[in-house]
mmCIF file with all atom_site columns, C-alpha atoms and ligand atoms in Angstrom:
data_model
loop_
_atom_site.group_PDB
_atom_site.id
_atom_site.type_symbol
_atom_site.label_atom_id
_atom_site.label_alt_id
_atom_site.label_comp_id
_atom_site.label_asym_id
_atom_site.label_entity_id
_atom_site.label_seq_id
_atom_site.pdbx_PDB_ins_code
_atom_site.Cartn_x
_atom_site.Cartn_y
_atom_site.Cartn_z
_atom_site.occupancy
_atom_site.B_iso_or_equiv
_atom_site.pdbx_formal_charge
_atom_site.auth_seq_id
_atom_site.auth_comp_id
_atom_site.auth_asym_id
_atom_site.auth_atom_id
_atom_site.pdbx_PDB_model_num
ATOM   1   C CA . MET A 1 1   ? 51.469  2.538   -15.735 1.00 49.00 ? 282  MET A CA 1
ATOM   2   C CA . ALA A 1 2   ? 50.399  5.680   -17.144 1.00 52.00 ? 283  ALA A CA 1
ATOM   3   C CA . LYS A 1 3   ? 48.701  3.914   -20.018 1.00 53.00 ? 284  LYS A CA 1
ATOM   4   C CA . THR A 1 4   ? 46.767  1.898   -17.264 1.00 50.00 ? 285  THR A CA 1
ATOM   5   C CA . ILE A 1 5   ? 45.690  4.923   -15.565 1.00 47.00 ? 286  ILE A CA 1
ATOM   6   C CA . ILE A 1 6   ? 44.485  6.493   -18.742 1.00 46.00 ? 287  ILE A CA 1
ATOM   7   C CA . ALA A 1 7   ? 42.672  3.450   -19.855 1.00 50.00 ? 288  ALA A CA 1
ATOM   8   C CA . PHE A 1 8   ? 41.076  3.343   -16.318 1.00 45.00 ? 289  PHE A CA 1
ATOM   9   C CA . LEU A 1 9   ? 39.976  7.117   -16.460 1.00 44.00 ? 290  LEU A CA 1
ATOM   10  C CA . ALA A 1 10  ? 38.542  6.558   -20.024 1.00 47.00 ? 291  ALA A CA 1
ATOM   11  C CA . ILE A 1 11  ? 36.616  3.823   -18.723 1.00 44.00 ? 292  ILE A CA 1
ATOM   12  C CA . LEU A 1 12  ? 35.271  5.800   -15.629 1.00 43.00 ? 293  LEU A CA 1
ATOM   13  C CA . HIS A 1 13  ? 34.491  8.720   -17.790 1.00 47.00 ? 294  HIS A CA 1
ATOM   14  C CA . LEU A 1 14  ? 32.467  6.458   -19.972 1.00 41.00 ? 295  LEU A CA 1
ATOM   15  C CA . ALA A 1 15  ? 30.664  5.017   -17.083 1.00 43.00 ? 296  ALA A CA 1
ATOM   16  C CA . VAL A 1 16  ? 29.858  8.524   -15.594 1.00 41.00 ? 297  VAL A CA 1
ATOM   17  C CA . VAL A 1 17  ? 28.700  9.795   -19.078 1.00 40.00 ? 298  VAL A CA 1
ATOM   18  C CA . GLY A 1 18  ? 26.599  6.719   -19.611 1.00 40.00 ? 299  GLY A CA 1
ATOM   19  C CA . ARG A 1 19  ? 24.906  7.186   -16.422 1.00 43.00 ? 300  ARG A CA 1
ATOM   20  C CA . THR A 1 20  ? 24.192  10.873  -17.042 1.00 41.00 ? 301  THR A CA 1
ATOM   21  C CA . HIS A 1 21  ? 22.661  9.921   -20.367 1.00 44.00 ? 302  HIS A CA 1
ATOM   22  C CA . ASP A 1 22  ? 20.582  7.372   -18.715 1.00 47.00 ? 303  ASP A CA 1
ATOM   23  C CA . PHE A 1 23  ? 19.178  9.908   -16.201 1.00 44.00 ? 304  PHE A CA 1
ATOM   24  C CA . GLU A 1 24  ? 18.501  12.367  -19.054 1.00 49.00 ? 305  GLU A CA 1
ATOM   25  C CA . ALA A 1 25  ? 16.578  9.724   -20.912 1.00 48.00 ? 306  ALA A CA 1
ATOM   26  C CA . TRP A 1 26  ? 14.683  8.769   -17.809 1.00 48.00 ? 307  TRP A CA 1
ATOM   27  C CA . SER A 1 27  ? 13.718  12.292  -16.842 1.00 46.00 ? 308  SER A CA 1
ATOM   28  C CA . GLN A 1 28  ? 12.754  13.037  -20.341 1.00 49.00 ? 309  GLN A CA 1
ATOM   29  C CA . GLY A 1 29  ? 10.653  9.819   -20.321 1.00 48.00 ? 310  GLY A CA 1
ATOM   30  C CA . LEU A 1 30  ? 8.888   11.149  -17.065 1.00 50.00 ? 311  LEU A CA 1
ATOM   31  C CA . ARG A 1 31  ? 8.298   14.503  -18.809 1.00 51.00 ? 312  ARG A CA 1
ATOM   32  C CA . LEU A 1 32  ? 6.834   12.725  -21.852 1.00 52.00 ? 313  LEU A CA 1
ATOM   33  C CA . THR A 1 33  ? 4.576   10.635  -19.756 1.00 56.00 ? 314  THR A CA 1
ATOM   34  C CA . GLY A 1 34  ? 3.223   13.937  -18.077 1.00 56.00 ? 315  GLY A CA 1
ATOM   35  C CA . ILE A 1 35  ? 4.816   13.426  -14.665 1.00 56.00 ? 316  ILE A CA 1
ATOM   36  C CA . LYS A 1 36  ? 6.101   17.074  -13.600 1.00 64.00 ? 317  LYS A CA 1
ATOM   37  C CA . SER A 1 37  ? 7.202   17.340  -10.097 1.00 81.00 ? 318  SER A CA 1
ATOM   38  C CA . GLU A 1 38  ? 6.389   15.689  -6.732  1.00 89.00 ? 319  GLU A CA 1
ATOM   39  C CA . GLN A 1 39  ? 3.136   16.349  -4.983  1.00 94.00 ? 320  GLN A CA 1
ATOM   40  C CA . VAL A 1 40  ? 1.752   15.312  -1.743  1.00 97.00 ? 321  VAL A CA 1
ATOM   41  C CA . THR A 1 41  ? -1.812  13.827  -1.431  1.00 97.00 ? 322  THR A CA 1
ATOM   42  C CA . ASP A 1 42  ? -3.648  12.936  1.728   1.00 97.00 ? 323  ASP A CA 1
ATOM   43  C CA . LEU A 1 43  ? -6.336  10.343  1.382   1.00 98.00 ? 324  LEU A CA 1
ATOM   44  C CA . HIS A 1 44  ? -9.005  9.506   4.074   1.00 98.00 ? 325  HIS A CA 1
ATOM   45  C CA . PHE A 1 45  ? -11.287 6.523   3.776   1.00 98.00 ? 326  PHE A CA 1
ATOM   46  C CA . TYR A 1 46  ? -12.574 3.401   5.653   1.00 98.00 ? 327  TYR A CA 1
ATOM   47  C CA . PHE A 1 47  ? -11.770 -0.143  5.018   1.00 98.00 ? 328  PHE A CA 1
ATOM   48  C CA . GLN A 1 48  ? -14.706 -2.616  5.469   1.00 98.00 ? 329  GLN A CA 1
ATOM   49  C CA . ASP A 1 49  ? -13.328 -6.027  6.283   1.00 98.00 ? 330  ASP A CA 1
ATOM   50  C CA . THR A 1 50  ? -16.373 -8.428  6.321   1.00 98.00 ? 331  THR A CA 1
ATOM   51  C CA . VAL A 1 51  ? -15.028 -12.158 7.248   1.00 98.00 ? 332  VAL A CA 1
ATOM   52  C CA . SER A 1 52  ? -18.573 -13.500 8.369   1.00 97.00 ? 333  SER A CA 1
ATOM   53  C CA . GLY A 1 53  ? -21.823 -14.214 6.768   1.00 97.00 ? 334  GLY A CA 1
ATOM   54  C CA . THR A 1 54  ? -22.705 -15.620 3.550   1.00 96.00 ? 335  THR A CA 1
ATOM   55  C CA . ASP A 1 55  ? -20.999 -12.828 1.500   1.00 96.00 ? 336  ASP A CA 1
ATOM   56  C CA . PRO A 1 56  ? -17.694 -12.228 3.011   1.00 98.00 ? 337  PRO A CA 1
ATOM   57  C CA . THR A 1 57  ? -15.292 -9.712  1.304   1.00 98.00 ? 338  THR A CA 1
ATOM   58  C CA . ALA A 1 58  ? -12.427 -11.406 3.040   1.00 98.00 ? 339  ALA A CA 1
ATOM   59  C CA . VAL A 1 59  ? -11.805 -15.224 3.008   1.00 98.00 ? 340  VAL A CA 1
ATOM   60  C CA . ARG A 1 60  ? -9.303  -17.490 4.624   1.00 98.00 ? 341  ARG A CA 1
ATOM   61  C CA . VAL A 1 61  ? -7.350  -19.206 1.763   1.00 98.00 ? 342  VAL A CA 1
ATOM   62  C CA . ALA A 1 62  ? -4.712  -21.020 3.754   1.00 98.00 ? 343  ALA A CA 1
ATOM   63  C CA . GLN A 1 63  ? -3.509  -21.858 7.176   1.00 98.00 ? 344  GLN A CA 1
ATOM   64  C CA . ALA A 1 64  ? -1.003  -23.858 9.002   1.00 98.00 ? 345  ALA A CA 1
ATOM   65  C CA . THR A 1 65  ? -1.853  -26.986 11.078  1.00 97.00 ? 346  THR A CA 1
ATOM   66  C CA . GLY A 1 66  ? -1.474  -25.111 14.323  1.00 97.00 ? 347  GLY A CA 1
ATOM   67  C CA . THR A 1 67  ? -3.292  -21.846 13.163  1.00 98.00 ? 348  THR A CA 1
ATOM   68  C CA . ASP A 1 68  ? -6.361  -22.637 15.127  1.00 96.00 ? 349  ASP A CA 1
ATOM   69  C CA . ARG A 1 69  ? -4.556  -23.421 18.271  1.00 97.00 ? 350  ARG A CA 1
ATOM   70  C CA . SER A 1 70  ? -2.485  -20.153 17.855  1.00 97.00 ? 351  SER A CA 1
ATOM   71  C CA . PRO A 1 71  ? -3.682  -17.192 20.077  1.00 96.00 ? 352  PRO A CA 1
ATOM   72  C CA . THR A 1 72  ? -2.571  -14.925 17.067  1.00 97.00 ? 353  THR A CA 1
ATOM   73  C CA . LEU A 1 73  ? -3.922  -17.357 14.345  1.00 97.00 ? 354  LEU A CA 1
ATOM   74  C CA . PHE A 1 74  ? -0.306  -17.542 13.153  1.00 98.00 ? 355  PHE A CA 1
ATOM   75  C CA . GLY A 1 75  ? -0.232  -18.878 9.581   1.00 98.00 ? 356  GLY A CA 1
ATOM   76  C CA . MET A 1 76  ? -3.560  -17.780 8.534   1.00 98.00 ? 357  MET A CA 1
ATOM   77  C CA . VAL A 1 77  ? -3.673  -16.330 5.024   1.00 98.00 ? 358  VAL A CA 1
ATOM   78  C CA . MET A 1 78  ? -6.668  -14.118 3.870   1.00 98.00 ? 359  MET A CA 1
ATOM   79  C CA . MET A 1 79  ? -7.557  -12.938 0.407   1.00 98.00 ? 360  MET A CA 1
ATOM   80  C CA . ALA A 1 80  ? -9.423  -9.729  0.416   1.00 98.00 ? 361  ALA A CA 1
ATOM   81  C CA . ASP A 1 81  ? -11.617 -7.807  -1.852  1.00 98.00 ? 362  ASP A CA 1
ATOM   82  C CA . ASP A 1 82  ? -12.709 -5.223  0.758   1.00 98.00 ? 363  ASP A CA 1
ATOM   83  C CA . PRO A 1 83  ? -14.817 -1.980  -0.159  1.00 98.00 ? 364  PRO A CA 1
ATOM   84  C CA . LEU A 1 84  ? -13.091 1.362   0.699   1.00 98.00 ? 365  LEU A CA 1
ATOM   85  C CA . THR A 1 85  ? -15.803 3.808   1.759   1.00 98.00 ? 366  THR A CA 1
ATOM   86  C CA . GLU A 1 86  ? -16.023 7.525   2.278   1.00 98.00 ? 367  GLU A CA 1
ATOM   87  C CA . GLY A 1 87  ? -17.580 7.087   5.814   1.00 98.00 ? 368  GLY A CA 1
ATOM   88  C CA . PRO A 1 88  ? -17.539 4.386   8.630   1.00 98.00 ? 369  PRO A CA 1
ATOM   89  C CA . ASP A 1 89  ? -20.899 3.130   7.638   1.00 97.00 ? 370  ASP A CA 1
ATOM   90  C CA . PRO A 1 90  ? -20.606 0.179   5.317   1.00 95.00 ? 371  PRO A CA 1
ATOM   91  C CA . THR A 1 91  ? -23.553 1.508   3.014   1.00 96.00 ? 372  THR A CA 1
ATOM   92  C CA . SER A 1 92  ? -21.595 5.008   2.675   1.00 97.00 ? 373  SER A CA 1
ATOM   93  C CA . ASN A 1 93  ? -20.164 5.865   -0.811  1.00 97.00 ? 374  ASN A CA 1
ATOM   94  C CA . VAL A 1 94  ? -17.500 3.517   -2.000  1.00 98.00 ? 375  VAL A CA 1
ATOM   95  C CA . VAL A 1 95  ? -14.365 5.182   -3.106  1.00 98.00 ? 376  VAL A CA 1
ATOM   96  C CA . GLY A 1 96  ? -12.391 2.057   -4.121  1.00 98.00 ? 377  GLY A CA 1
ATOM   97  C CA . ARG A 1 97  ? -11.431 -1.492  -3.331  1.00 98.00 ? 378  ARG A CA 1
ATOM   98  C CA . ALA A 1 98  ? -8.666  -3.039  -1.232  1.00 98.00 ? 379  ALA A CA 1
ATOM   99  C CA . GLN A 1 99  ? -7.568  -5.974  -3.123  1.00 98.00 ? 380  GLN A CA 1
ATOM   100 C CA . GLY A 1 100 ? -4.732  -8.411  -1.968  1.00 98.00 ? 381  GLY A CA 1
ATOM   101 C CA . ILE A 1 101 ? -3.542  -10.622 0.727   1.00 98.00 ? 382  ILE A CA 1
ATOM   102 C CA . TYR A 1 102 ? -3.090  -10.155 4.458   1.00 98.00 ? 383  TYR A CA 1
ATOM   103 C CA . GLY A 1 103 ? -1.886  -12.874 6.944   1.00 98.00 ? 384  GLY A CA 1
ATOM   104 C CA . SER A 1 104 ? -0.951  -13.481 10.508  1.00 98.00 ? 385  SER A CA 1
ATOM   105 C CA . ALA A 1 105 ? 2.759   -13.345 10.622  1.00 98.00 ? 386  ALA A CA 1
ATOM   106 C CA . GLY A 1 106 ? 3.345   -12.857 14.447  1.00 97.00 ? 387  GLY A CA 1
ATOM   107 C CA . GLN A 1 107 ? 3.575   -15.758 16.874  1.00 96.00 ? 388  GLN A CA 1
ATOM   108 C CA . ASN A 1 108 ? 3.657   -13.772 19.960  1.00 96.00 ? 389  ASN A CA 1
ATOM   109 C CA . GLU A 1 109 ? 1.591   -10.718 19.002  1.00 96.00 ? 390  GLU A CA 1
ATOM   110 C CA . VAL A 1 110 ? -1.178  -10.138 16.417  1.00 95.00 ? 391  VAL A CA 1
ATOM   111 C CA . GLY A 1 111 ? 1.149   -8.850  13.620  1.00 97.00 ? 392  GLY A CA 1
ATOM   112 C CA . LEU A 1 112 ? -0.346  -9.029  10.173  1.00 97.00 ? 393  LEU A CA 1
ATOM   113 C CA . ILE A 1 113 ? 1.586   -8.691  6.968   1.00 98.00 ? 394  ILE A CA 1
ATOM   114 C CA . MET A 1 114 ? -0.299  -6.750  4.311   1.00 98.00 ? 395  MET A CA 1
ATOM   115 C CA . SER A 1 115 ? 0.329   -6.929  0.666   1.00 98.00 ? 396  SER A CA 1
ATOM   116 C CA . MET A 1 116 ? -2.625  -5.050  -1.137  1.00 98.00 ? 397  MET A CA 1
ATOM   117 C CA . SER A 1 117 ? -3.611  -2.874  -3.804  1.00 98.00 ? 398  SER A CA 1
ATOM   118 C CA . PHE A 1 118 ? -5.793  0.038   -2.887  1.00 98.00 ? 399  PHE A CA 1
ATOM   119 C CA . ALA A 1 119 ? -7.698  0.667   -6.177  1.00 98.00 ? 400  ALA A CA 1
ATOM   120 C CA . PHE A 1 120 ? -9.724  3.816   -6.291  1.00 98.00 ? 401  PHE A CA 1
ATOM   121 C CA . THR A 1 121 ? -12.863 4.481   -8.408  1.00 98.00 ? 402  THR A CA 1
ATOM   122 C CA . ASN A 1 122 ? -13.892 8.023   -7.301  1.00 95.00 ? 403  ASN A CA 1
ATOM   123 C CA . ARG A 1 123 ? -13.539 11.303  -9.061  1.00 92.00 ? 404  ARG A CA 1
ATOM   124 C CA . GLU A 1 124 ? -9.995  12.155  -10.372 1.00 94.00 ? 405  GLU A CA 1
ATOM   125 C CA . TYR A 1 125 ? -8.587  8.932   -8.852  1.00 97.00 ? 406  TYR A CA 1
ATOM   126 C CA . ASN A 1 126 ? -10.761 6.535   -10.700 1.00 98.00 ? 407  ASN A CA 1
ATOM   127 C CA . GLY A 1 127 ? -8.429  3.927   -12.147 1.00 98.00 ? 408  GLY A CA 1
ATOM   128 C CA . SER A 1 128 ? -5.451  4.903   -9.873  1.00 98.00 ? 409  SER A CA 1
ATOM   129 C CA . SER A 1 129 ? -4.085  2.628   -7.180  1.00 98.00 ? 410  SER A CA 1
ATOM   130 C CA . ILE A 1 130 ? -1.483  2.485   -4.459  1.00 98.00 ? 411  ILE A CA 1
ATOM   131 C CA . SER A 1 131 ? 0.407   -0.617  -3.231  1.00 98.00 ? 412  SER A CA 1
ATOM   132 C CA . VAL A 1 132 ? 0.535   -1.224  0.480   1.00 98.00 ? 413  VAL A CA 1
ATOM   133 C CA . LEU A 1 133 ? 3.174   -3.526  1.722   1.00 98.00 ? 414  LEU A CA 1
ATOM   134 C CA . GLY A 1 134 ? 4.200   -4.055  5.381   1.00 98.00 ? 415  GLY A CA 1
ATOM   135 C CA . ARG A 1 135 ? 3.591   -5.026  8.917   1.00 97.00 ? 416  ARG A CA 1
ATOM   136 C CA . ASN A 1 136 ? 0.221   -4.114  10.591  1.00 97.00 ? 417  ASN A CA 1
ATOM   137 C CA . LEU A 1 137 ? 0.154   -4.550  14.403  1.00 97.00 ? 418  LEU A CA 1
ATOM   138 C CA . ALA A 1 138 ? -3.636  -4.921  14.324  1.00 93.00 ? 419  ALA A CA 1
ATOM   139 C CA . LEU A 1 139 ? -4.481  -4.368  18.033  1.00 92.00 ? 420  LEU A CA 1
ATOM   140 C CA . HIS A 1 140 ? -2.223  -1.269  18.444  1.00 96.00 ? 421  HIS A CA 1
ATOM   141 C CA . PRO A 1 141 ? -4.422  1.860   18.365  1.00 96.00 ? 422  PRO A CA 1
ATOM   142 C CA . VAL A 1 142 ? -2.638  3.451   15.332  1.00 98.00 ? 423  VAL A CA 1
ATOM   143 C CA . ARG A 1 143 ? -0.527  1.402   12.805  1.00 98.00 ? 424  ARG A CA 1
ATOM   144 C CA . GLU A 1 144 ? 1.768   2.607   10.265  1.00 98.00 ? 425  GLU A CA 1
ATOM   145 C CA . ILE A 1 145 ? 2.035   0.843   7.029   1.00 98.00 ? 426  ILE A CA 1
ATOM   146 C CA . PRO A 1 146 ? 4.257   1.761   4.190   1.00 98.00 ? 427  PRO A CA 1
ATOM   147 C CA . VAL A 1 147 ? 3.108   2.803   0.674   1.00 98.00 ? 428  VAL A CA 1
ATOM   148 C CA . VAL A 1 148 ? 5.575   1.392   -1.796  1.00 98.00 ? 429  VAL A CA 1
ATOM   149 C CA . GLY A 1 149 ? 4.264   2.281   -5.176  1.00 98.00 ? 430  GLY A CA 1
ATOM   150 C CA . GLY A 1 150 ? 1.218   3.419   -7.359  1.00 98.00 ? 431  GLY A CA 1
ATOM   151 C CA . THR A 1 151 ? -0.461  3.706   -10.736 1.00 98.00 ? 432  THR A CA 1
ATOM   152 C CA . GLY A 1 152 ? -2.154  6.370   -12.638 1.00 97.00 ? 433  GLY A CA 1
ATOM   153 C CA . ALA A 1 153 ? -2.442  9.587   -10.586 1.00 96.00 ? 434  ALA A CA 1
ATOM   154 C CA . PHE A 1 154 ? -0.258  7.960   -7.933  1.00 97.00 ? 435  PHE A CA 1
ATOM   155 C CA . ARG A 1 155 ? 2.679   6.840   -10.281 1.00 96.00 ? 436  ARG A CA 1
ATOM   156 C CA . LEU A 1 156 ? 5.930   6.430   -8.572  1.00 96.00 ? 437  LEU A CA 1
ATOM   157 C CA . ALA A 1 157 ? 4.161   6.795   -5.083  1.00 97.00 ? 438  ALA A CA 1
ATOM   158 C CA . HIS A 1 158 ? 5.840   6.355   -1.776  1.00 97.00 ? 439  HIS A CA 1
ATOM   159 C CA . GLY A 1 159 ? 4.273   7.191   1.469   1.00 98.00 ? 440  GLY A CA 1
ATOM   160 C CA . VAL A 1 160 ? 2.588   5.992   4.730   1.00 98.00 ? 441  VAL A CA 1
ATOM   161 C CA . ALA A 1 161 ? -0.628  4.766   5.697   1.00 98.00 ? 442  ALA A CA 1
ATOM   162 C CA . LEU A 1 162 ? -1.937  5.310   9.253   1.00 98.00 ? 443  LEU A CA 1
ATOM   163 C CA . ALA A 1 163 ? -4.574  2.810   10.173  1.00 98.00 ? 444  ALA A CA 1
ATOM   164 C CA . GLN A 1 164 ? -6.951  2.903   13.280  1.00 98.00 ? 445  GLN A CA 1
ATOM   165 C CA . THR A 1 165 ? -9.639  0.288   14.150  1.00 97.00 ? 446  THR A CA 1
ATOM   166 C CA . TYR A 1 166 ? -12.967 2.090   14.071  1.00 98.00 ? 447  TYR A CA 1
ATOM   167 C CA . SER A 1 167 ? -15.007 -1.058  15.144  1.00 97.00 ? 448  SER A CA 1
ATOM   168 C CA . LEU A 1 168 ? -14.407 -4.552  15.411  1.00 96.00 ? 449  LEU A CA 1
ATOM   169 C CA . ASN A 1 169 ? -17.056 -7.259  16.198  1.00 96.00 ? 450  ASN A CA 1
ATOM   170 C CA . PRO A 1 170 ? -15.551 -9.616  18.620  1.00 93.00 ? 451  PRO A CA 1
ATOM   171 C CA . VAL A 1 171 ? -18.038 -12.373 17.764  1.00 95.00 ? 452  VAL A CA 1
ATOM   172 C CA . THR A 1 172 ? -17.904 -12.245 13.890  1.00 96.00 ? 453  THR A CA 1
ATOM   173 C CA . GLY A 1 173 ? -14.413 -10.642 13.394  1.00 94.00 ? 454  GLY A CA 1
ATOM   174 C CA . ASP A 1 174 ? -15.795 -7.993  11.037  1.00 97.00 ? 455  ASP A CA 1
ATOM   175 C CA . ALA A 1 175 ? -13.817 -4.804  11.229  1.00 97.00 ? 456  ALA A CA 1
ATOM   176 C CA . VAL A 1 176 ? -13.932 -1.244  9.925   1.00 98.00 ? 457  VAL A CA 1
ATOM   177 C CA . VAL A 1 177 ? -10.595 0.666   9.874   1.00 98.00 ? 458  VAL A CA 1
ATOM   178 C CA . GLU A 1 178 ? -10.070 4.181   9.436   1.00 98.00 ? 459  GLU A CA 1
ATOM   179 C CA . TYR A 1 179 ? -7.115  5.060   7.065   1.00 98.00 ? 460  TYR A CA 1
ATOM   180 C CA . ASN A 1 180 ? -5.214  8.353   6.508   1.00 98.00 ? 461  ASN A CA 1
ATOM   181 C CA . VAL A 1 181 ? -2.822  7.937   3.806   1.00 98.00 ? 462  VAL A CA 1
ATOM   182 C CA . THR A 1 182 ? -0.048  10.328  2.732   1.00 98.00 ? 463  THR A CA 1
ATOM   183 C CA . VAL A 1 183 ? 1.195   9.771   -0.640  1.00 98.00 ? 464  VAL A CA 1
ATOM   184 C CA . VAL A 1 184 ? 4.163   11.556  -2.310  1.00 97.00 ? 465  VAL A CA 1
ATOM   185 C CA . HIS A 1 185 ? 3.942   10.909  -6.069  1.00 96.00 ? 466  HIS A CA 1
HETATM 186 C C1 . NAG B 2 .   ? -14.557 4.971   -13.409 1.00 92.01 ? 1989 NAG B C1 1
HETATM 187 O O1 . NAG B 2 .   ? -13.958 4.547   -14.626 1.00 92.01 ? 1989 NAG B O1 1
HETATM 188 C C2 . NAG B 2 .   ? -14.690 3.310   -15.313 1.00 92.01 ? 1989 NAG B C2 1
HETATM 189 C C3 . NAG B 2 .   ? -13.880 2.810   -16.443 1.00 92.01 ? 1989 NAG B C3 1
HETATM 190 O O2 . NAG B 2 .   ? -13.215 3.817   -17.181 1.00 92.01 ? 1989 NAG B O2 1
HETATM 191 C C4 . NAG B 2 .   ? -15.996 3.872   -15.525 1.00 92.01 ? 1989 NAG B C4 1
HETATM 192 O O3 . NAG B 2 .   ? -16.779 2.644   -16.267 1.00 92.01 ? 1989 NAG B O3 1
HETATM 193 C C5 . NAG B 2 .   ? -16.799 4.311   -14.158 1.00 92.01 ? 1989 NAG B C5 1
HETATM 194 O O4 . NAG B 2 .   ? -18.075 4.947   -14.561 1.00 92.01 ? 1989 NAG B O4 1
HETATM 195 C C6 . NAG B 2 .   ? -15.877 5.329   -13.609 1.00 92.01 ? 1989 NAG B C6 1
HETATM 196 N N1 . NAG B 2 .   ? -16.483 5.504   -12.231 1.00 92.01 ? 1989 NAG B N1 1
HETATM 197 C C7 . NAG B 2 .   ? -16.642 6.940   -11.921 1.00 92.01 ? 1989 NAG B C7 1
HETATM 198 C C8 . NAG B 2 .   ? -17.334 7.095   -10.613 1.00 92.01 ? 1989 NAG B C8 1
HETATM 199 O O5 . NAG B 2 .   ? -16.386 7.885   -12.580 1.00 92.01 ? 1989 NAG B O5 1
HETATM 200 C C1 . NAG B 2 .   ? -7.169  10.695  10.367  1.00 92.01 ? 1990 NAG B C1 1
HETATM 201 O O1 . NAG B 2 .   ? -7.113  12.150  10.251  1.00 92.01 ? 1990 NAG B O1 1
HETATM 202 C C2 . NAG B 2 .   ? -8.151  12.838  11.091  1.00 92.01 ? 1990 NAG B C2 1
HETATM 203 C C3 . NAG B 2 .   ? -8.217  14.209  10.734  1.00 92.01 ? 1990 NAG B C3 1
HETATM 204 O O2 . NAG B 2 .   ? -7.073  14.837  10.988  1.00 92.01 ? 1990 NAG B O2 1
HETATM 205 C C4 . NAG B 2 .   ? -8.076  12.390  12.467  1.00 92.01 ? 1990 NAG B C4 1
HETATM 206 O O3 . NAG B 2 .   ? -9.217  12.885  13.223  1.00 92.01 ? 1990 NAG B O3 1
HETATM 207 C C5 . NAG B 2 .   ? -7.997  10.955  12.714  1.00 92.01 ? 1990 NAG B C5 1
HETATM 208 O O4 . NAG B 2 .   ? -7.908  10.605  13.930  1.00 92.01 ? 1990 NAG B O4 1
HETATM 209 C C6 . NAG B 2 .   ? -6.928  10.276  11.825  1.00 92.01 ? 1990 NAG B C6 1
HETATM 210 N N1 . NAG B 2 .   ? -7.023  8.845   11.912  1.00 92.01 ? 1990 NAG B N1 1
HETATM 211 C C7 . NAG B 2 .   ? -5.886  8.132   11.673  1.00 92.01 ? 1990 NAG B C7 1
HETATM 212 C C8 . NAG B 2 .   ? -5.990  6.754   11.802  1.00 92.01 ? 1990 NAG B C8 1
HETATM 213 O O5 . NAG B 2 .   ? -4.672  8.559   11.568  1.00 92.01 ? 1990 NAG B O5 1
#
C-alpha cells in the first residue's frame, strides 16, 4: 500500500514538474519572440460591404434550396474581401481588408455567422490581423462579435468587436458598418 502511494506521489510530482517546465519553456518562448506583457488596443474603422454592381466585394457562393424563400435568407453563404476604411465614405483611406465568410444562420431572425480575418495594412499594423468569429444579429443596433485570435502586432489576441450599421441600401443590399474593436494582445 505504502509503495503504491509513493509511486503515485512520484508520478504526480513528475506530472507537476513536467507542467512547470512546459510553462517556463512557453513563457521563455514568448520572451524570445518579443512578446512582453498584455496590452489593450482600440481600433475604429468602417466595413464596406458591396454586394451589388459589376465589382462586388462580397459574393454569394452557396445557398440552400429554400434560401430565396426564407425571410432571413437562411442558408446563404457569402465570401467577402471587403475594404476596411478610416471613414464611412467608401473612398476614404483603406486601412485593411475583411476577408472571409459570413452566412445566414438564423431561421427566425437575421443572424449571421461571421468567420473572418481583418487584415490591416496601415502604419504599425501593416501585416497584422485579427480573427473575428461569432454571431452577428445584423438588424440589431449594436452587435457584439468575439475576437478570437490575431497575428503580428495582435499575436494571442482576444477581445470584442462592436458593430453598428452606418448605412444600408435596401435596394442593393450594400452596407457600411462601423466597428469599434477592443483587443487584448
Ligand atoms: C505594407 O507592407 C507591404 C509589404 O511589406 C508593403 O508593400 C506596403 O507598402 C506597406 N504599406 C504601408 C501603407 O506601409
Ligand atoms: C465607437 O466609438 C465611438 C467613439 O466612442 C462612438 O461614437 C461610436 O458610437 C462607437 N460605435 C460603435 C459601433 O460602438
